[in-house]
């Protein structure tokens, strides 16, 4: 399979990381847990894959074992982390649409944040743990890609690894559909309902809904497609724990010409890392140019101008005082 140049991915993944890092501060200020988790996981994924594409560009040397362990666990968690973040967003939008999110007490808001964190952090961490049951190797090194997990294709792997995005995405879809239903049912109260949503405005609400909807439409079909590919390639029978982990400590290294020769493997690997970049660009398209974003850009510009002694009103440079 012919892949885009590795240097192209390096550039786009770094841009994706920056796009996720820029708006996270004011979303944290607004305590938008779902969007913060979405940005954090997507940005972390882009950063990890950017580093990997640089370090393992045109080589497959096992040069950083501890880092590789960390990287592959993040990769494993990402398959459920982004859908789980979308679930947090849809869950909040549903509460607003049904008036459950308005006029909440401080204790209720705190409980809501804890639940979101348990979903957005707890589920990915749990998946990192249970994937070890079907992990055939500690990790493997792919030229141009870097470390990658090795999940044995058997029936338990479908439930312990592959099916998680489909299940989470399906639950998220239920919340999304119900939110749309309640909004349609109570169109006359739309502005009032959204105003109860902890500082959300109408534009921000619908951008969140579209973002979460796009993520669902990408996650469920894509994850289902790869489950179908796994089944088509053939699932190995579960023999024993010892059989699955018999070569766990052996680190295999594959040149790009080998792993790219397998169409299904190459397609899955490339779609995994490029999907992170796509998520980052989609998020920034919805929230990087909005009014609240432009307002914060102006705040940063004024802060930097004052720091360097430049008057934004007159355009005159004023030397900072060191007295």
Short mmCIF file of C-alpha atoms in Angstrom, two decimals:
data_model
loop_
_atom_site.label_atom_id
_atom_site.label_comp_id
_atom_site.label_asym_id
_atom_site.label_seq_id
_atom_site.Cartn_x
_atom_site.Cartn_y
_atom_site.Cartn_z
CA UNK A 1 0.00 0.00 0.00
CA UNK A 2 1.31 3.43 -0.98
CA UNK A 3 1.30 5.79 2.03
CA UNK A 4 1.75 9.57 2.20
CA UNK A 5 5.34 10.71 2.94
CA UNK A 6 6.21 10.29 6.60
CA UNK A 7 7.45 13.91 6.77
CA UNK A 8 3.99 15.07 5.71
CA UNK A 9 2.44 13.23 8.65
CA UNK A 10 5.03 14.74 11.01
CA UNK A 11 4.04 18.26 9.96
CA UNK A 12 0.28 17.67 10.12
CA UNK A 13 0.38 15.83 13.45
CA UNK A 14 2.37 18.66 15.04
CA UNK A 15 -0.13 21.21 13.71
CA UNK A 16 -2.91 18.99 15.11
CA UNK A 17 -1.24 19.00 18.53
CA UNK A 18 -0.96 22.82 18.50
CA UNK A 19 -4.61 23.13 17.41
CA UNK A 20 -5.69 21.08 20.44
CA UNK A 21 -3.36 22.90 22.84
CA UNK A 22 -4.42 26.45 21.93
CA UNK A 23 -8.09 26.41 23.10
CA UNK A 24 -7.73 24.09 26.10
CA UNK A 25 -7.09 26.89 28.62
CA UNK A 26 -10.41 28.72 28.17
CA UNK A 27 -12.34 25.45 27.98
CA UNK A 28 -10.78 24.52 31.33
CA UNK A 29 -11.86 27.91 32.67
CA UNK A 30 -15.41 27.16 31.54
CA UNK A 31 -15.16 23.62 33.01
CA UNK A 32 -16.20 21.98 29.75
CA UNK A 33 -14.92 18.55 30.81
CA UNK A 34 -16.00 16.70 27.68
CA UNK A 35 -14.34 19.13 25.28
CA UNK A 36 -11.21 19.30 27.47
CA UNK A 37 -10.93 15.51 27.44
CA UNK A 38 -11.48 15.47 23.66
CA UNK A 39 -8.69 18.02 23.16
CA UNK A 40 -6.35 16.36 25.66
CA UNK A 41 -6.63 12.86 24.21
CA UNK A 42 -6.53 14.03 20.59
CA UNK A 43 -3.61 16.39 21.23
CA UNK A 44 -1.72 13.73 23.18
CA UNK A 45 -2.27 11.22 20.37
CA UNK A 46 -1.03 13.72 17.75
CA UNK A 47 2.04 14.54 19.87
CA UNK A 48 2.96 10.89 20.47
CA UNK A 49 2.57 9.97 16.80
CA UNK A 50 4.48 13.09 15.73
CA UNK A 51 7.42 12.09 17.95
CA UNK A 52 7.23 8.51 16.67
CA UNK A 53 7.25 9.62 13.04
CA UNK A 54 10.45 11.60 13.70
CA UNK A 55 12.32 9.09 15.87
CA UNK A 56 11.51 6.05 13.71
CA UNK A 57 11.63 7.77 10.33
CA UNK A 58 13.32 5.29 7.95
CA UNK A 59 14.47 3.05 10.83
CA UNK A 60 13.09 0.40 13.20
CA UNK A 61 15.64 0.46 16.02
CA UNK A 62 14.37 -0.46 19.48
CA UNK A 63 15.90 2.65 21.01
CA UNK A 64 13.55 3.64 23.86
CA UNK A 65 11.80 0.68 25.55
CA UNK A 66 10.20 2.64 28.41
CA UNK A 67 8.87 5.29 26.04
CA UNK A 68 7.53 2.55 23.75
CA UNK A 69 5.62 1.00 26.65
CA UNK A 70 4.01 4.36 27.42
CA UNK A 71 3.26 5.10 23.75
CA UNK A 72 1.51 1.82 23.01
CA UNK A 73 -0.66 2.07 26.13
CA UNK A 74 -1.76 5.53 25.03
CA UNK A 75 -2.49 4.10 21.56
CA UNK A 76 -4.63 1.38 23.13
CA UNK A 77 -6.50 3.88 25.31
CA UNK A 78 -7.12 6.26 22.40
CA UNK A 79 -9.39 3.78 20.64
CA UNK A 80 -11.96 4.32 23.39
CA UNK A 81 -10.81 7.69 24.79
CA UNK A 82 -12.05 9.90 21.95
CA UNK A 83 -15.46 8.13 21.73
CA UNK A 84 -15.70 8.35 25.54
CA UNK A 85 -15.00 12.11 25.40
CA UNK A 86 -17.73 12.44 22.79
CA UNK A 87 -20.04 10.49 25.12
CA UNK A 88 -19.32 13.06 27.87
CA UNK A 89 -20.24 15.87 25.46
CA UNK A 90 -23.46 14.18 24.31
CA UNK A 91 -24.40 13.35 27.89
CA UNK A 92 -24.08 17.01 28.87
CA UNK A 93 -26.04 18.19 25.82
CA UNK A 94 -28.79 15.69 26.69
CA UNK A 95 -28.98 17.02 30.26
CA UNK A 96 -29.33 20.56 28.92
CA UNK A 97 -31.97 19.52 26.38
CA UNK A 98 -34.01 17.85 29.12
CA UNK A 99 -33.47 20.69 31.64
CA UNK A 100 -31.41 18.42 33.91
CA UNK A 101 -28.30 20.57 33.47
CA UNK A 102 -29.80 23.87 34.52
CA UNK A 103 -29.85 25.45 37.98
CA UNK A 104 -27.68 22.63 39.37
CA UNK A 105 -26.20 22.97 42.84
CA UNK A 106 -22.45 23.01 43.37
CA UNK A 107 -22.58 19.43 44.66
CA UNK A 108 -24.50 18.27 41.56
CA UNK A 109 -22.00 19.98 39.29
CA UNK A 110 -19.13 18.32 41.17
CA UNK A 111 -20.78 14.90 40.80
CA UNK A 112 -21.31 15.56 37.10
CA UNK A 113 -17.62 16.40 36.65
CA UNK A 114 -16.61 13.23 38.51
CA UNK A 115 -18.86 11.10 36.27
CA UNK A 116 -17.40 12.75 33.14
CA UNK A 117 -13.86 12.07 34.37
CA UNK A 118 -14.74 8.46 35.17
CA UNK A 119 -16.05 8.06 31.61
CA UNK A 120 -13.37 10.05 29.80
CA UNK A 121 -10.38 8.80 31.83
CA UNK A 122 -11.62 5.65 33.55
CA UNK A 123 -12.79 3.80 30.44
CA UNK A 124 -9.54 4.31 28.47
CA UNK A 125 -7.42 3.31 31.48
CA UNK A 126 -9.59 0.22 31.98
CA UNK A 127 -9.10 -0.70 28.34
CA UNK A 128 -5.33 -0.35 28.70
CA UNK A 129 -5.51 -2.86 31.54
CA UNK A 130 -7.82 -5.48 30.02
CA UNK A 131 -6.08 -5.41 26.61
CA UNK A 132 -3.14 -7.16 28.28
CA UNK A 133 -5.24 -10.34 28.32
CA UNK A 134 -5.02 -10.53 24.50
CA UNK A 135 -1.65 -8.79 24.06
CA UNK A 136 0.70 -11.10 22.17
CA UNK A 137 3.79 -8.95 22.60
CA UNK A 138 5.04 -6.14 24.79
CA UNK A 139 5.16 -4.04 21.60
CA UNK A 140 6.55 -4.15 18.07
CA UNK A 141 8.48 -1.56 16.06
CA UNK A 142 7.29 -0.55 12.61
CA UNK A 143 9.58 1.48 10.38
CA UNK A 144 8.22 5.04 9.82
CA UNK A 145 5.51 4.46 12.44
CA UNK A 146 7.29 3.49 15.64
CA UNK A 147 5.99 1.29 18.47
CA UNK A 148 2.64 -0.42 17.98
CA UNK A 149 0.65 -2.83 20.10
CA UNK A 150 0.23 -6.47 19.10
CA UNK A 151 -3.29 -7.68 19.86
CA UNK A 152 -3.90 -11.36 19.12
CA UNK A 153 -6.93 -11.84 16.86
CA UNK A 154 -9.21 -14.17 18.78
CA UNK A 155 -12.78 -14.09 20.04
CA UNK A 156 -11.90 -12.53 23.45
CA UNK A 157 -10.04 -9.70 21.64
CA UNK A 158 -13.31 -8.62 20.02
CA UNK A 159 -14.85 -8.00 23.45
CA UNK A 160 -11.73 -6.81 25.29
CA UNK A 161 -10.45 -4.45 22.61
CA UNK A 162 -12.14 -4.11 19.21
CA UNK A 163 -15.78 -3.67 20.25
CA UNK A 164 -15.27 -0.86 22.80
CA UNK A 165 -15.52 2.06 20.31
CA UNK A 166 -18.69 0.56 18.82
CA UNK A 167 -20.37 0.14 22.22
CA UNK A 168 -19.36 3.61 23.46
CA UNK A 169 -20.31 5.21 20.14
CA UNK A 170 -23.71 3.48 20.21
CA UNK A 171 -24.46 4.77 23.73
CA UNK A 172 -23.33 8.23 22.63
CA UNK A 173 -25.63 7.99 19.59
CA UNK A 174 -28.61 7.28 21.87
CA UNK A 175 -27.86 10.45 23.88
CA UNK A 176 -27.41 12.45 20.66
CA UNK A 177 -30.71 11.28 19.15
CA UNK A 178 -32.59 11.96 22.37
CA UNK A 179 -31.07 15.46 22.57
CA UNK A 180 -32.23 16.22 19.02
CA UNK A 181 -35.69 14.84 19.83
CA UNK A 182 -36.10 17.00 22.95
CA UNK A 183 -34.80 20.09 21.15
CA UNK A 184 -37.27 19.54 18.31
CA UNK A 185 -40.09 18.88 20.75
CA UNK A 186 -39.44 22.09 22.69
CA UNK A 187 -38.32 24.49 19.97
CA UNK A 188 -40.09 27.41 21.60
CA UNK A 189 -38.01 27.02 24.76
CA UNK A 190 -34.70 26.46 22.93
CA UNK A 191 -32.92 29.65 24.00
CA UNK A 192 -34.12 29.27 27.61
CA UNK A 193 -32.97 25.63 27.75
CA UNK A 194 -29.50 26.40 26.41
CA UNK A 195 -29.10 29.43 28.69
CA UNK A 196 -29.40 27.02 31.64
CA UNK A 197 -26.42 25.05 30.30
CA UNK A 198 -23.72 26.50 32.53
CA UNK A 199 -22.76 29.44 30.35
CA UNK A 200 -23.31 27.83 26.95
CA UNK A 201 -24.74 29.95 24.16
CA UNK A 202 -26.82 28.73 21.24
CA UNK A 203 -23.90 28.69 18.77
CA UNK A 204 -21.58 26.83 21.16
CA UNK A 205 -24.29 24.26 21.95
CA UNK A 206 -24.91 23.39 18.31
CA UNK A 207 -21.20 23.29 17.49
CA UNK A 208 -20.73 20.79 20.33
CA UNK A 209 -23.64 18.74 19.02
CA UNK A 210 -22.26 18.69 15.45
CA UNK A 211 -18.75 17.80 16.69
CA UNK A 212 -20.08 14.91 18.76
CA UNK A 213 -22.32 13.79 15.90
CA UNK A 214 -19.44 13.79 13.41
CA UNK A 215 -17.33 11.77 15.84
CA UNK A 216 -20.11 9.17 16.22
CA UNK A 217 -20.57 8.91 12.44
CA UNK A 218 -16.84 8.30 12.13
CA UNK A 219 -16.32 5.97 15.08
CA UNK A 220 -19.11 3.41 14.82
CA UNK A 221 -18.84 2.60 11.08
CA UNK A 222 -15.03 2.65 11.12
CA UNK A 223 -14.72 0.43 14.20
CA UNK A 224 -17.35 -1.93 12.77
CA UNK A 225 -15.42 -2.07 9.50
CA UNK A 226 -12.21 -3.12 11.27
CA UNK A 227 -14.05 -5.73 13.32
CA UNK A 228 -15.33 -7.16 10.03
CA UNK A 229 -11.76 -7.18 8.67
CA UNK A 230 -10.52 -9.00 11.79
CA UNK A 231 -13.22 -11.64 11.39
CA UNK A 232 -12.46 -11.97 7.66
CA UNK A 233 -8.75 -12.54 8.37
CA UNK A 234 -9.70 -15.31 10.77
CA UNK A 235 -9.94 -15.40 14.55
CA UNK A 236 -7.62 -17.76 16.39
CA UNK A 237 -9.17 -19.98 19.05
CA UNK A 238 -8.36 -19.16 22.68
CA UNK A 239 -5.99 -21.86 23.90
CA UNK A 240 -4.60 -20.52 27.16
CA UNK A 241 -3.03 -17.52 28.83
CA UNK A 242 0.41 -19.09 28.38
CA UNK A 243 -0.19 -19.56 24.65
CA UNK A 244 -1.16 -15.92 24.06
CA UNK A 245 1.80 -14.57 26.08
CA UNK A 246 4.38 -17.19 25.06
CA UNK A 247 6.47 -14.65 23.08
CA UNK A 248 5.42 -11.54 24.99
CA UNK A 249 8.97 -10.28 25.66
CA UNK A 250 10.17 -10.72 22.07
CA UNK A 251 10.25 -7.32 20.33
CA UNK A 252 9.76 -7.76 16.61
CA UNK A 253 10.81 -5.09 14.11
CA UNK A 254 9.22 -4.68 10.68
CA UNK A 255 10.55 -2.63 7.75
CA UNK A 256 7.95 -0.44 6.05
CA UNK A 257 8.01 -2.56 2.91
CA UNK A 258 6.76 -5.53 4.97
CA UNK A 259 3.96 -3.98 7.04
CA UNK A 260 2.78 -1.78 4.16
CA UNK A 261 2.59 -4.85 1.93
CA UNK A 262 -0.34 -6.19 4.01
CA UNK A 263 -3.25 -4.05 2.82
CA UNK A 264 -5.45 -4.51 5.88
CA UNK A 265 -2.66 -3.89 8.39
CA UNK A 266 -1.36 -0.84 6.54
CA UNK A 267 -4.89 0.56 6.16
CA UNK A 268 -5.62 0.14 9.87
CA UNK A 269 -2.32 1.67 10.99
CA UNK A 270 -2.48 4.65 8.64
CA UNK A 271 -6.14 5.33 9.38
CA UNK A 272 -5.42 5.20 13.11
CA UNK A 273 -2.77 7.89 13.05
CA UNK A 274 -4.39 10.10 10.41
CA UNK A 275 -7.75 9.95 12.21
CA UNK A 276 -6.11 11.72 15.16
CA UNK A 277 -5.02 14.57 12.88
CA UNK A 278 -8.51 14.71 11.36
CA UNK A 279 -10.10 14.95 14.82
CA UNK A 280 -7.78 17.83 15.72
CA UNK A 281 -8.55 19.74 12.52
CA UNK A 282 -12.31 19.18 12.87
CA UNK A 283 -12.26 20.39 16.47
CA UNK A 284 -10.30 23.52 15.57
CA UNK A 285 -12.61 24.21 12.62
CA UNK A 286 -15.58 24.29 15.03
CA UNK A 287 -13.97 26.12 17.96
CA UNK A 288 -10.74 27.75 16.76
CA UNK A 289 -12.43 30.56 14.81
CA UNK A 290 -15.49 31.18 16.97
CA UNK A 291 -16.17 34.46 18.76
CA UNK A 292 -15.00 33.14 22.16
CA UNK A 293 -11.76 31.96 20.50
CA UNK A 294 -11.15 35.33 18.82
CA UNK A 295 -11.82 37.05 22.15
CA UNK A 296 -9.14 34.91 23.81
CA UNK A 297 -6.71 35.49 20.95
CA UNK A 298 -7.12 39.23 21.53
CA UNK A 299 -6.50 38.73 25.25
CA UNK A 300 -3.26 36.86 24.51
CA UNK A 301 -2.23 39.51 21.96
CA UNK A 302 -2.80 42.33 24.46
CA UNK A 303 -0.91 40.42 27.16
CA UNK A 304 2.07 39.83 24.87
CA UNK A 305 1.96 43.46 23.72
CA UNK A 306 2.05 44.73 27.29
CA UNK A 307 4.80 42.26 28.15
CA UNK A 308 7.03 43.63 25.40
CA UNK A 309 6.02 47.25 25.97
CA UNK A 310 3.98 47.74 22.79
CA UNK A 311 0.89 49.91 23.03
CA UNK A 312 -1.97 48.25 21.15
CA UNK A 313 -4.00 51.49 21.05
CA UNK A 314 -1.33 53.76 19.57
CA UNK A 315 1.00 51.26 17.93
CA UNK A 316 3.94 52.86 19.78
CA UNK A 317 6.65 50.79 21.40
CA UNK A 318 7.14 51.69 25.05
CA UNK A 319 10.29 50.43 26.71
CA UNK A 320 9.39 48.35 29.80
CA UNK A 321 10.51 49.82 33.10
CA UNK A 322 13.06 47.87 35.14
CA UNK A 323 13.10 50.25 38.10
#
